mmCIF file of C-alpha atoms in Angstrom:
data_model
loop_
_atom_site.group_PDB
_atom_site.id
_atom_site.type_symbol
_atom_site.label_atom_id
_atom_site.label_comp_id
_atom_site.label_asym_id
_atom_site.label_seq_id
_atom_site.Cartn_x
_atom_site.Cartn_y
_atom_site.Cartn_z
ATOM 1 C CA MET A 1110 -11.033 -12.509 6.145
ATOM 2 C CA GLU A 1111 -12.944 -10.296 8.116
ATOM 3 C CA MET A 1112 -16.657 -10.332 8.081
ATOM 4 C CA THR A 1113 -18.400 -6.979 8.194
ATOM 5 C CA LEU A 1114 -21.438 -5.225 7.652
ATOM 6 C CA ARG A 1115 -22.406 -1.796 5.986
ATOM 7 C CA TRP A 1116 -23.813 0.694 8.580
ATOM 8 C CA PHE A 1117 -24.761 4.143 7.547
ATOM 9 C CA GLY A 1118 -24.690 5.906 10.946
ATOM 10 C CA THR A 1119 -27.273 6.433 13.866
ATOM 11 C CA PRO A 1120 -29.232 9.039 12.100
ATOM 12 C CA TYR A 1121 -29.448 7.245 8.803
ATOM 13 C CA ASP A 1122 -29.812 3.456 9.221
ATOM 14 C CA SER A 1123 -32.581 1.230 10.582
ATOM 15 C CA VAL A 1124 -30.174 -1.297 11.798
ATOM 16 C CA THR A 1125 -28.363 -0.674 15.197
ATOM 17 C CA LEU A 1126 -24.816 -1.394 16.190
ATOM 18 C CA GLU A 1127 -26.105 -3.596 19.056
ATOM 19 C CA GLN A 1128 -27.907 -5.685 16.264
ATOM 20 C CA ILE A 1129 -24.965 -5.985 14.239
ATOM 21 C CA ARG A 1130 -22.871 -6.917 16.986
ATOM 22 C CA GLN A 1131 -25.153 -10.151 17.443
ATOM 23 C CA ILE A 1132 -24.594 -11.491 14.163
ATOM 24 C CA PRO A 1133 -22.215 -14.317 14.707
ATOM 25 C CA GLY A 1134 -18.881 -13.765 13.289
ATOM 26 C CA VAL A 1135 -19.252 -10.083 12.493
ATOM 27 C CA SER A 1136 -16.638 -7.816 13.974
ATOM 28 C CA GLY A 1137 -16.502 -4.768 12.168
ATOM 29 C CA VAL A 1138 -18.762 -2.199 10.222
ATOM 30 C CA ILE A 1139 -17.908 -0.338 6.796
ATOM 31 C CA THR A 1140 -19.228 3.202 7.413
ATOM 32 C CA THR A 1141 -19.349 6.762 6.357
ATOM 33 C CA LEU A 1142 -19.930 10.270 7.651
ATOM 34 C CA TYR A 1143 -23.244 10.002 5.558
ATOM 35 C CA GLY A 1144 -24.246 13.778 5.681
ATOM 36 C CA THR A 1145 -21.219 14.955 4.312
ATOM 37 C CA LYS A 1146 -21.035 16.359 0.606
ATOM 38 C CA PRO A 1147 -18.590 15.291 -1.914
ATOM 39 C CA GLY A 1148 -15.577 17.627 -1.931
ATOM 40 C CA GLU A 1149 -15.784 18.532 1.781
ATOM 41 C CA VAL A 1150 -12.967 17.647 4.199
ATOM 42 C CA TRP A 1151 -14.033 15.079 6.967
ATOM 43 C CA SER A 1152 -12.713 16.819 10.328
ATOM 44 C CA ILE A 1153 -10.787 14.676 12.659
ATOM 45 C CA GLU A 1154 -13.482 15.410 15.362
ATOM 46 C CA ASP A 1155 -16.210 13.905 13.339
ATOM 47 C CA ILE A 1156 -13.988 10.786 12.352
ATOM 48 C CA ARG A 1157 -12.930 10.248 15.954
ATOM 49 C CA ALA A 1158 -16.778 10.480 17.112
ATOM 50 C CA LEU A 1159 -17.947 8.054 14.585
ATOM 51 C CA ARG A 1160 -15.179 5.581 15.594
ATOM 52 C CA GLU A 1161 -15.584 6.030 19.189
ATOM 53 C CA GLU A 1162 -19.435 5.229 18.776
ATOM 54 C CA VAL A 1163 -18.489 2.148 16.841
ATOM 55 C CA GLU A 1164 -15.984 1.046 19.330
ATOM 56 C CA ALA A 1165 -18.437 1.666 22.439
ATOM 57 C CA ALA A 1166 -20.823 -0.994 20.715
ATOM 58 C CA GLY A 1167 -17.943 -3.635 20.862
ATOM 59 C CA LEU A 1168 -17.002 -3.339 17.052
ATOM 60 C CA LYS A 1169 -14.596 -1.523 14.889
ATOM 61 C CA ILE A 1170 -14.714 0.513 11.789
ATOM 62 C CA SER A 1171 -13.069 -1.979 9.247
ATOM 63 C CA GLY A 1172 -13.221 0.675 6.163
ATOM 64 C CA ILE A 1173 -15.029 3.557 4.773
ATOM 65 C CA GLU A 1174 -17.620 3.463 2.027
ATOM 66 C CA SER A 1175 -17.519 6.113 0.521
ATOM 67 C CA VAL A 1176 -15.487 9.323 0.515
ATOM 68 C CA ASN A 1177 -17.292 10.603 -2.532
ATOM 69 C CA ILE A 1178 -15.461 12.012 -5.201
ATOM 70 C CA HIS A 1179 -16.533 15.458 -6.650
ATOM 71 C CA ASP A 1180 -17.788 15.679 -10.110
ATOM 72 C CA SER A 1181 -14.888 18.149 -10.962
ATOM 73 C CA ILE A 1182 -12.456 15.446 -10.108
ATOM 74 C CA LYS A 1183 -14.051 13.085 -12.432
ATOM 75 C CA VAL A 1184 -14.606 15.541 -15.486
ATOM 76 C CA GLY A 1185 -11.184 17.311 -15.091
ATOM 77 C CA ASP A 1186 -12.336 20.808 -14.259
ATOM 78 C CA ASP A 1187 -9.889 23.607 -13.487
ATOM 79 C CA ASP A 1188 -10.793 23.458 -9.778
ATOM 80 C CA ARG A 1189 -10.148 19.657 -9.636
ATOM 81 C CA ASP A 1190 -6.893 19.987 -7.617
ATOM 82 C CA GLU A 1191 -8.466 21.869 -4.792
ATOM 83 C CA TYR A 1192 -11.167 19.000 -4.391
ATOM 84 C CA ILE A 1193 -8.229 16.588 -4.695
ATOM 85 C CA ASP A 1194 -6.187 18.714 -1.883
ATOM 86 C CA ASN A 1195 -9.618 18.212 0.474
ATOM 87 C CA TYR A 1196 -9.687 14.536 -0.509
ATOM 88 C CA ILE A 1197 -6.109 14.150 0.541
ATOM 89 C CA GLN A 1198 -6.761 16.073 3.827
ATOM 90 C CA THR A 1199 -9.600 13.840 4.562
ATOM 91 C CA LEU A 1200 -7.431 10.579 3.871
ATOM 92 C CA LYS A 1201 -4.740 12.127 6.483
ATOM 93 C CA ASN A 1202 -7.496 12.607 9.140
ATOM 94 C CA LEU A 1203 -8.783 9.041 8.509
ATOM 95 C CA GLY A 1204 -5.228 7.659 8.730
ATOM 96 C CA SER A 1205 -4.555 9.571 11.775
ATOM 97 C CA GLU A 1206 -7.656 7.646 13.362
ATOM 98 C CA GLY A 1207 -6.313 4.364 12.404
ATOM 99 C CA ILE A 1208 -8.732 3.939 9.430
ATOM 100 C CA LYS A 1209 -6.881 2.216 6.666
ATOM 101 C CA LEU A 1210 -9.484 1.317 3.877
ATOM 102 C CA VAL A 1211 -11.568 3.551 1.453
ATOM 103 C CA CYS A 1212 -14.139 2.023 -0.803
ATOM 104 C CA TYR A 1213 -14.965 4.576 -3.657
ATOM 105 C CA ASN A 1214 -16.395 4.654 -7.321
ATOM 106 C CA PHE A 1215 -15.695 7.027 -10.287
ATOM 107 C CA MET A 1216 -19.139 6.669 -11.906
ATOM 108 C CA PRO A 1217 -20.539 9.744 -13.604
ATOM 109 C CA VAL A 1218 -23.700 11.096 -11.960
ATOM 110 C CA PHE A 1219 -25.268 7.866 -10.682
ATOM 111 C CA ASP A 1220 -23.204 5.648 -8.364
ATOM 112 C CA TRP A 1221 -25.616 2.583 -9.223
ATOM 113 C CA THR A 1222 -28.775 2.200 -11.253
ATOM 114 C CA ARG A 1223 -31.831 0.150 -10.704
ATOM 115 C CA SER A 1224 -35.174 0.197 -12.211
ATOM 116 C CA GLU A 1225 -36.811 -1.282 -9.303
ATOM 117 C CA LEU A 1226 -36.176 -1.288 -5.580
ATOM 118 C CA ALA A 1227 -38.838 -3.708 -4.549
ATOM 119 C CA ARG A 1228 -39.411 -6.161 -7.259
ATOM 120 C CA MET A 1229 -41.719 -9.123 -5.739
ATOM 121 C CA ARG A 1230 -40.247 -12.558 -5.956
ATOM 122 C CA PRO A 1231 -42.360 -15.662 -5.818
ATOM 123 C CA ASP A 1232 -41.468 -16.304 -2.142
ATOM 124 C CA GLY A 1233 -42.889 -12.888 -1.344
ATOM 125 C CA THR A 1234 -39.741 -11.264 -0.595
ATOM 126 C CA THR A 1235 -38.738 -7.919 -2.436
ATOM 127 C CA VAL A 1236 -35.461 -7.048 -4.068
ATOM 128 C CA LEU A 1237 -33.764 -4.644 -6.407
ATOM 129 C CA ALA A 1238 -33.763 -5.333 -9.907
ATOM 130 C CA TYR A 1239 -32.572 -4.005 -13.417
ATOM 131 C CA ASN A 1240 -34.399 -4.021 -16.574
ATOM 132 C CA GLN A 1241 -32.588 -2.088 -19.541
ATOM 133 C CA SER A 1242 -35.957 -1.638 -21.249
ATOM 134 C CA ALA A 1243 -37.240 0.216 -18.255
ATOM 135 C CA VAL A 1244 -34.114 2.178 -18.156
ATOM 136 C CA ASP A 1245 -34.218 3.204 -21.519
ATOM 137 C CA ALA A 1246 -37.935 4.141 -21.518
ATOM 138 C CA ILE A 1247 -37.369 6.637 -18.707
ATOM 139 C CA ARG A 1248 -35.719 10.133 -18.659
ATOM 140 C CA PRO A 1249 -32.554 10.625 -16.041
ATOM 141 C CA GLU A 1250 -34.546 13.334 -14.198
ATOM 142 C CA ALA A 1251 -37.427 10.916 -13.859
ATOM 143 C CA MET A 1252 -34.985 8.126 -12.581
ATOM 144 C CA PHE A 1253 -34.032 9.911 -9.325
ATOM 145 C CA GLU A 1254 -37.807 10.659 -8.813
ATOM 146 C CA SER A 1255 -38.584 7.094 -8.977
ATOM 147 C CA VAL A 1256 -35.811 5.797 -6.975
ATOM 148 C CA ASP A 1257 -36.834 8.475 -4.075
ATOM 149 C CA LYS A 1258 -40.269 7.349 -4.138
ATOM 150 C CA SER A 1259 -39.307 3.671 -3.600
ATOM 151 C CA ALA A 1260 -36.966 4.402 -1.005
ATOM 152 C CA ASN A 1261 -39.166 3.711 2.080
ATOM 153 C CA GLY A 1262 -38.403 7.283 3.296
ATOM 154 C CA TYR A 1263 -34.548 6.474 3.413
ATOM 155 C CA ILE A 1264 -31.708 8.506 1.359
ATOM 156 C CA MET A 1265 -30.286 5.843 -0.903
ATOM 157 C CA PRO A 1266 -26.435 6.061 -1.245
ATOM 158 C CA GLY A 1267 -25.327 7.709 -4.374
ATOM 159 C CA TRP A 1268 -28.774 9.145 -4.960
ATOM 160 C CA GLU A 1269 -28.738 12.139 -2.275
ATOM 161 C CA PRO A 1270 -31.216 15.025 -3.029
ATOM 162 C CA GLU A 1271 -28.750 17.723 -2.719
ATOM 163 C CA ARG A 1272 -26.585 16.217 -5.241
ATOM 164 C CA LEU A 1273 -29.353 15.001 -7.949
ATOM 165 C CA LYS A 1274 -31.533 18.131 -7.752
ATOM 166 C CA ASP A 1275 -29.900 19.314 -10.778
ATOM 167 C CA VAL A 1276 -29.340 16.189 -12.780
ATOM 168 C CA ALA A 1277 -29.412 18.063 -16.019
ATOM 169 C CA ARG A 1278 -26.479 20.205 -15.137
ATOM 170 C CA LEU A 1279 -24.541 17.149 -14.056
ATOM 171 C CA PHE A 1280 -25.288 15.398 -17.602
ATOM 172 C CA GLU A 1281 -23.835 18.756 -19.115
ATOM 173 C CA MET A 1282 -20.687 18.461 -17.040
ATOM 174 C CA TYR A 1283 -20.038 14.969 -18.823
ATOM 175 C CA ASN A 1284 -20.671 16.012 -22.398
ATOM 176 C CA ASN A 1285 -17.102 15.879 -23.414
ATOM 177 C CA VAL A 1286 -16.110 13.168 -21.372
ATOM 178 C CA ASP A 1287 -15.472 9.721 -22.973
ATOM 179 C CA GLU A 1288 -14.138 6.586 -21.557
ATOM 180 C CA GLU A 1289 -10.526 7.635 -22.148
ATOM 181 C CA LYS A 1290 -10.936 11.070 -20.720
ATOM 182 C CA LEU A 1291 -12.526 9.672 -17.621
ATOM 183 C CA PHE A 1292 -9.784 6.846 -17.267
ATOM 184 C CA ARG A 1293 -7.035 9.723 -17.466
ATOM 185 C CA ASN A 1294 -8.888 11.653 -14.755
ATOM 186 C CA LEU A 1295 -8.994 8.647 -12.532
ATOM 187 C CA CYS A 1296 -5.245 8.131 -12.898
ATOM 188 C CA TYR A 1297 -4.533 11.747 -12.290
ATOM 189 C CA PHE A 1298 -6.552 11.588 -8.890
ATOM 190 C CA LEU A 1299 -4.684 8.269 -7.929
ATOM 191 C CA ASN A 1300 -1.470 9.589 -8.826
ATOM 192 C CA ARG A 1301 -1.924 12.796 -6.587
ATOM 193 C CA ILE A 1302 -3.335 10.791 -3.612
ATOM 194 C CA MET A 1303 -0.732 7.762 -3.564
ATOM 195 C CA PRO A 1304 1.780 9.466 -1.706
ATOM 196 C CA VAL A 1305 -0.800 10.215 1.376
ATOM 197 C CA CYS A 1306 -1.979 6.398 0.904
ATOM 198 C CA ASP A 1307 1.761 5.272 1.289
ATOM 199 C CA GLU A 1308 2.333 7.591 4.237
ATOM 200 C CA TYR A 1309 -0.749 6.380 6.268
ATOM 201 C CA ASP A 1310 -0.857 2.852 4.736
ATOM 202 C CA ILE A 1311 -4.395 3.436 3.364
ATOM 203 C CA ASP A 1312 -5.799 1.251 0.618
ATOM 204 C CA MET A 1313 -7.883 2.760 -1.905
ATOM 205 C CA ALA A 1314 -10.312 0.189 -3.275
ATOM 206 C CA ILE A 1315 -12.289 1.144 -6.312
ATOM 207 C CA HIS A 1316 -15.821 -0.125 -6.716
ATOM 208 C CA PRO A 1317 -16.711 -1.658 -10.235
ATOM 209 C CA ASP A 1318 -19.478 0.241 -12.176
ATOM 210 C CA ASP A 1319 -22.875 -1.003 -11.554
ATOM 211 C CA PRO A 1320 -24.271 -2.226 -14.098
ATOM 212 C CA ALA A 1321 -21.325 -2.928 -15.971
ATOM 213 C CA TRP A 1322 -22.127 -1.260 -19.167
ATOM 214 C CA PRO A 1323 -22.901 2.671 -20.047
ATOM 215 C CA VAL A 1324 -26.274 3.632 -18.844
ATOM 216 C CA PHE A 1325 -27.926 7.001 -20.371
ATOM 217 C CA GLY A 1326 -24.862 7.455 -22.423
ATOM 218 C CA LEU A 1327 -22.458 7.927 -19.564
ATOM 219 C CA PRO A 1328 -19.210 6.453 -19.728
ATOM 220 C CA ARG A 1329 -18.106 3.435 -17.593
ATOM 221 C CA ILE A 1330 -14.415 2.356 -17.133
ATOM 222 C CA ILE A 1331 -14.449 -0.332 -14.340
ATOM 223 C CA THR A 1332 -16.541 -3.256 -16.036
ATOM 224 C CA GLY A 1333 -14.459 -6.184 -16.198
ATOM 225 C CA LYS A 1334 -11.066 -7.811 -16.151
ATOM 226 C CA GLU A 1335 -9.439 -6.106 -18.917
ATOM 227 C CA LYS A 1336 -10.117 -2.554 -17.774
ATOM 228 C CA ILE A 1337 -9.606 -3.380 -14.095
ATOM 229 C CA LEU A 1338 -5.916 -4.742 -15.015
ATOM 230 C CA ARG A 1339 -5.271 -1.650 -16.958
ATOM 231 C CA LEU A 1340 -5.856 0.580 -14.008
ATOM 232 C CA MET A 1341 -3.900 -1.491 -11.671
ATOM 233 C CA ALA A 1342 -1.010 -1.406 -14.225
ATOM 234 C CA ALA A 1343 -1.441 2.406 -14.923
ATOM 235 C CA VAL A 1344 -1.126 3.208 -11.039
ATOM 236 C CA ASP A 1345 1.078 0.285 -10.151
ATOM 237 C CA ASN A 1346 0.978 1.009 -6.293
ATOM 238 C CA PRO A 1347 -0.261 -1.991 -4.031
ATOM 239 C CA HIS A 1348 -2.483 0.780 -2.243
ATOM 240 C CA ASN A 1349 -4.557 1.018 -5.665
ATOM 241 C CA GLY A 1350 -6.687 -1.889 -5.554
ATOM 242 C CA MET A 1351 -10.243 -3.249 -5.974
ATOM 243 C CA THR A 1352 -13.559 -3.656 -4.114
ATOM 244 C CA LEU A 1353 -14.453 -7.015 -5.664
ATOM 245 C CA CYS A 1354 -18.150 -6.515 -5.852
ATOM 246 C CA THR A 1355 -19.472 -9.696 -7.221
ATOM 247 C CA GLY A 1356 -23.031 -8.033 -7.905
ATOM 248 C CA SER A 1357 -21.560 -5.364 -9.928
ATOM 249 C CA LEU A 1358 -19.266 -7.232 -11.891
ATOM 250 C CA GLY A 1359 -21.801 -10.038 -12.038
ATOM 251 C CA SER A 1360 -24.431 -7.770 -13.794
ATOM 252 C CA ASN A 1361 -22.659 -8.828 -17.038
ATOM 253 C CA PRO A 1362 -22.782 -12.731 -17.159
ATOM 254 C CA LYS A 1363 -19.743 -12.725 -19.191
ATOM 255 C CA ASN A 1364 -17.551 -11.738 -16.557
ATOM 256 C CA ASP A 1365 -15.777 -14.685 -14.932
ATOM 257 C CA ILE A 1366 -15.613 -13.556 -11.236
ATOM 258 C CA PRO A 1367 -13.218 -16.199 -10.004
ATOM 259 C CA ASP A 1368 -10.902 -15.454 -12.894
ATOM 260 C CA ILE A 1369 -10.860 -11.866 -12.067
ATOM 261 C CA ILE A 1370 -10.136 -12.496 -8.721
ATOM 262 C CA ARG A 1371 -7.305 -14.862 -9.287
ATOM 263 C CA SER A 1372 -5.937 -11.880 -11.780
ATOM 264 C CA LEU A 1373 -5.648 -9.418 -8.867
ATOM 265 C CA LYS A 1374 -3.812 -11.223 -6.254
ATOM 266 C CA GLY A 1375 -2.584 -8.474 -3.914
ATOM 267 C CA ARG A 1376 -4.877 -5.921 -5.171
ATOM 268 C CA VAL A 1377 -8.291 -7.126 -3.854
ATOM 269 C CA HIS A 1378 -8.611 -4.865 -0.545
ATOM 270 C CA PHE A 1379 -12.303 -5.422 -0.081
ATOM 271 C CA ALA A 1380 -15.204 -7.681 -1.225
ATOM 272 C CA HIS A 1381 -18.901 -7.084 -1.480
ATOM 273 C CA VAL A 1382 -20.338 -10.679 -2.169
ATOM 274 C CA ARG A 1383 -23.984 -11.018 -3.204
ATOM 275 C CA ASN A 1384 -26.037 -13.147 -5.611
ATOM 276 C CA LEU A 1385 -27.984 -12.192 -8.618
ATOM 277 C CA ARG A 1386 -30.387 -14.188 -10.857
ATOM 278 C CA TYR A 1387 -30.351 -13.501 -14.491
ATOM 279 C CA ASN A 1388 -33.697 -13.483 -16.249
ATOM 280 C CA SER A 1389 -32.647 -12.418 -19.684
ATOM 281 C CA PRO A 1390 -29.546 -10.636 -21.199
ATOM 282 C CA ASP A 1391 -31.118 -7.272 -20.106
ATOM 283 C CA ASP A 1392 -32.869 -8.329 -16.930
ATOM 284 C CA PHE A 1393 -31.478 -9.485 -13.499
ATOM 285 C CA GLU A 1394 -32.367 -9.244 -9.976
ATOM 286 C CA GLU A 1395 -30.767 -9.671 -6.777
ATOM 287 C CA ALA A 1396 -31.203 -12.725 -5.071
ATOM 288 C CA ALA A 1397 -30.553 -14.629 -1.506
ATOM 289 C CA HIS A 1398 -26.718 -15.217 -0.786
ATOM 290 C CA LEU A 1399 -27.383 -18.823 -1.228
ATOM 291 C CA SER A 1400 -25.858 -20.300 -4.632
ATOM 292 C CA ARG A 1401 -28.800 -21.927 -5.753
ATOM 293 C CA ASP A 1402 -31.054 -18.951 -5.321
ATOM 294 C CA GLY A 1403 -29.672 -17.087 -8.009
ATOM 295 C CA SER A 1404 -27.096 -17.543 -10.722
ATOM 296 C CA MET A 1405 -23.705 -17.148 -9.181
ATOM 297 C CA ASP A 1406 -21.679 -19.970 -7.374
ATOM 298 C CA MET A 1407 -20.629 -18.206 -3.882
ATOM 299 C CA TYR A 1408 -18.415 -21.435 -3.318
ATOM 300 C CA ALA A 1409 -16.065 -20.590 -6.380
ATOM 301 C CA ILE A 1410 -16.164 -16.794 -5.490
ATOM 302 C CA LEU A 1411 -15.019 -17.415 -1.899
ATOM 303 C CA LYS A 1412 -12.619 -20.069 -2.942
ATOM 304 C CA ALA A 1413 -10.689 -17.643 -5.367
ATOM 305 C CA LEU A 1414 -10.431 -15.166 -2.727
ATOM 306 C CA TYR A 1415 -8.903 -17.783 -0.186
ATOM 307 C CA ASP A 1416 -6.605 -19.011 -2.923
ATOM 308 C CA ILE A 1417 -5.141 -15.515 -3.338
ATOM 309 C CA GLY A 1418 -4.599 -15.194 0.383
ATOM 310 C CA PHE A 1419 -7.425 -12.377 0.745
ATOM 311 C CA SER A 1420 -7.470 -11.508 4.144
ATOM 312 C CA GLY A 1421 -9.368 -8.066 4.029
ATOM 313 C CA PRO A 1422 -12.915 -7.131 5.140
ATOM 314 C CA ILE A 1423 -15.734 -8.684 3.196
ATOM 315 C CA ARG A 1424 -19.502 -7.865 3.505
ATOM 316 C CA PRO A 1425 -22.606 -9.420 2.462
ATOM 317 C CA ASP A 1426 -24.020 -7.014 0.046
ATOM 318 C CA HIS A 1427 -27.723 -5.977 -0.910
ATOM 319 C CA GLY A 1428 -30.109 -8.392 0.805
ATOM 320 C CA ARG A 1429 -33.747 -9.196 0.181
ATOM 321 C CA MET A 1430 -36.465 -7.669 2.374
ATOM 322 C CA ILE A 1431 -37.857 -10.535 4.120
ATOM 323 C CA TRP A 1432 -40.045 -11.121 7.410
ATOM 324 C CA GLY A 1433 -42.004 -7.984 7.015
ATOM 325 C CA GLU A 1434 -38.838 -5.769 7.760
ATOM 326 C CA SER A 1435 -39.160 -2.121 6.598
ATOM 327 C CA ALA A 1436 -35.907 -0.666 5.966
ATOM 328 C CA MET A 1437 -33.716 1.097 3.273
ATOM 329 C CA PRO A 1438 -34.089 -1.280 0.119
ATOM 330 C CA GLY A 1439 -31.046 -3.574 -0.015
ATOM 331 C CA TYR A 1440 -29.999 -2.736 3.522
ATOM 332 C CA GLY A 1441 -32.336 -4.365 6.071
ATOM 333 C CA LEU A 1442 -31.089 -6.410 8.853
ATOM 334 C CA TYR A 1443 -32.423 -9.829 8.440
ATOM 335 C CA ASP A 1444 -31.327 -11.052 5.122
ATOM 336 C CA ARG A 1445 -27.939 -9.720 5.403
ATOM 337 C CA ALA A 1446 -27.362 -11.184 8.800
ATOM 338 C CA LEU A 1447 -28.238 -14.713 6.996
ATOM 339 C CA GLY A 1448 -25.836 -13.686 4.343
ATOM 340 C CA ALA A 1449 -23.065 -13.168 6.748
ATOM 341 C CA CYS A 1450 -23.589 -16.403 8.233
ATOM 342 C CA TYR A 1451 -23.899 -18.278 4.954
ATOM 343 C CA LEU A 1452 -20.716 -16.675 3.772
ATOM 344 C CA ASN A 1453 -18.835 -17.205 7.067
ATOM 345 C CA GLY A 1454 -19.910 -20.837 6.793
ATOM 346 C CA LEU A 1455 -18.603 -21.427 3.239
ATOM 347 C CA TRP A 1456 -15.070 -19.773 4.448
ATOM 348 C CA GLU A 1457 -14.900 -22.137 7.366
ATOM 349 C CA ALA A 1458 -15.553 -25.129 5.028
ATOM 350 C CA ILE A 1459 -12.976 -23.960 2.431
ATOM 351 C CA GLU A 1460 -10.390 -23.390 5.161
ATOM 352 C CA LYS A 1461 -10.871 -26.745 6.802
ATOM 353 C CA SER A 1462 -10.898 -28.492 3.682
ATOM 354 C CA SER A 1463 -7.650 -26.808 2.241
ATOM 355 C CA GLN A 1464 -5.875 -27.446 5.529
ATOM 356 C CA ALA A 1465 -6.857 -31.109 5.499
#
């Protein structure tokens, strides 16, 4: 297991590489070329400059999150092959720079959905939260405005203004796309890119849908064990794998995450580990990584990853806003640093107890 932290790049992140380097046990970052648009080719020069900046700080790029997928690929438009060709060239450029992991998602319109970016908890911290009644009461166009106003001046990943300035048009694109069509389009995309993944040994790690059910009537296809295993079987290549995100899968308390992990031996390429607290069947909020602060058993989750021989990157996911920090919601320094140390401690205990 390799402990990492997500980092958005110097122009976009309040957290510096120097700060990340000082978190005990963190050796790499999960990053991206945040200014690029879906469908664009990432140049070797830009990738190399990013890699050299990270390495100069004493870290390494452990993976990319995300090379975003153009909506034409998701809906299966006539021009999808053009955008897939661009994606393939980007993968070749990443591979030539020694980057072997790409986390991505196949969610329509919104990469993730929260009704609140700063819900106040009893201890005075603020967290991302979701309430279905609140989402049902808001228009999709207004959802973007709400997120933008609550983001502390940062551009939230998956909610970039240039992409969502025409939400109505994006929704029209998906009018005739149901779960089956979206799944077929995902398989088409993966089958096109697997040869270059084989050539450069690049693991594609799909991120689960967040939350794990349809939102605004948009289809969701990566929501639980059955659907994940269907994708693994449909594109049966070891480079086709998962980003095991406990928060996204855990949004549905019916998902048995340790069981899902054990069903995916050899196909979990990356892990996002965070905790949630369920307040009701349609209301949850993010919590500290400590198991007893939320509703999830972090020990059981890490033990399952250990049991399947997981050796890839892991990162503490969304953190609380604590100690007066002002940062991108979910992506401050302090609570994610605490989370990294907590998860590293659990992993050390699991390793030593398993070897005793």
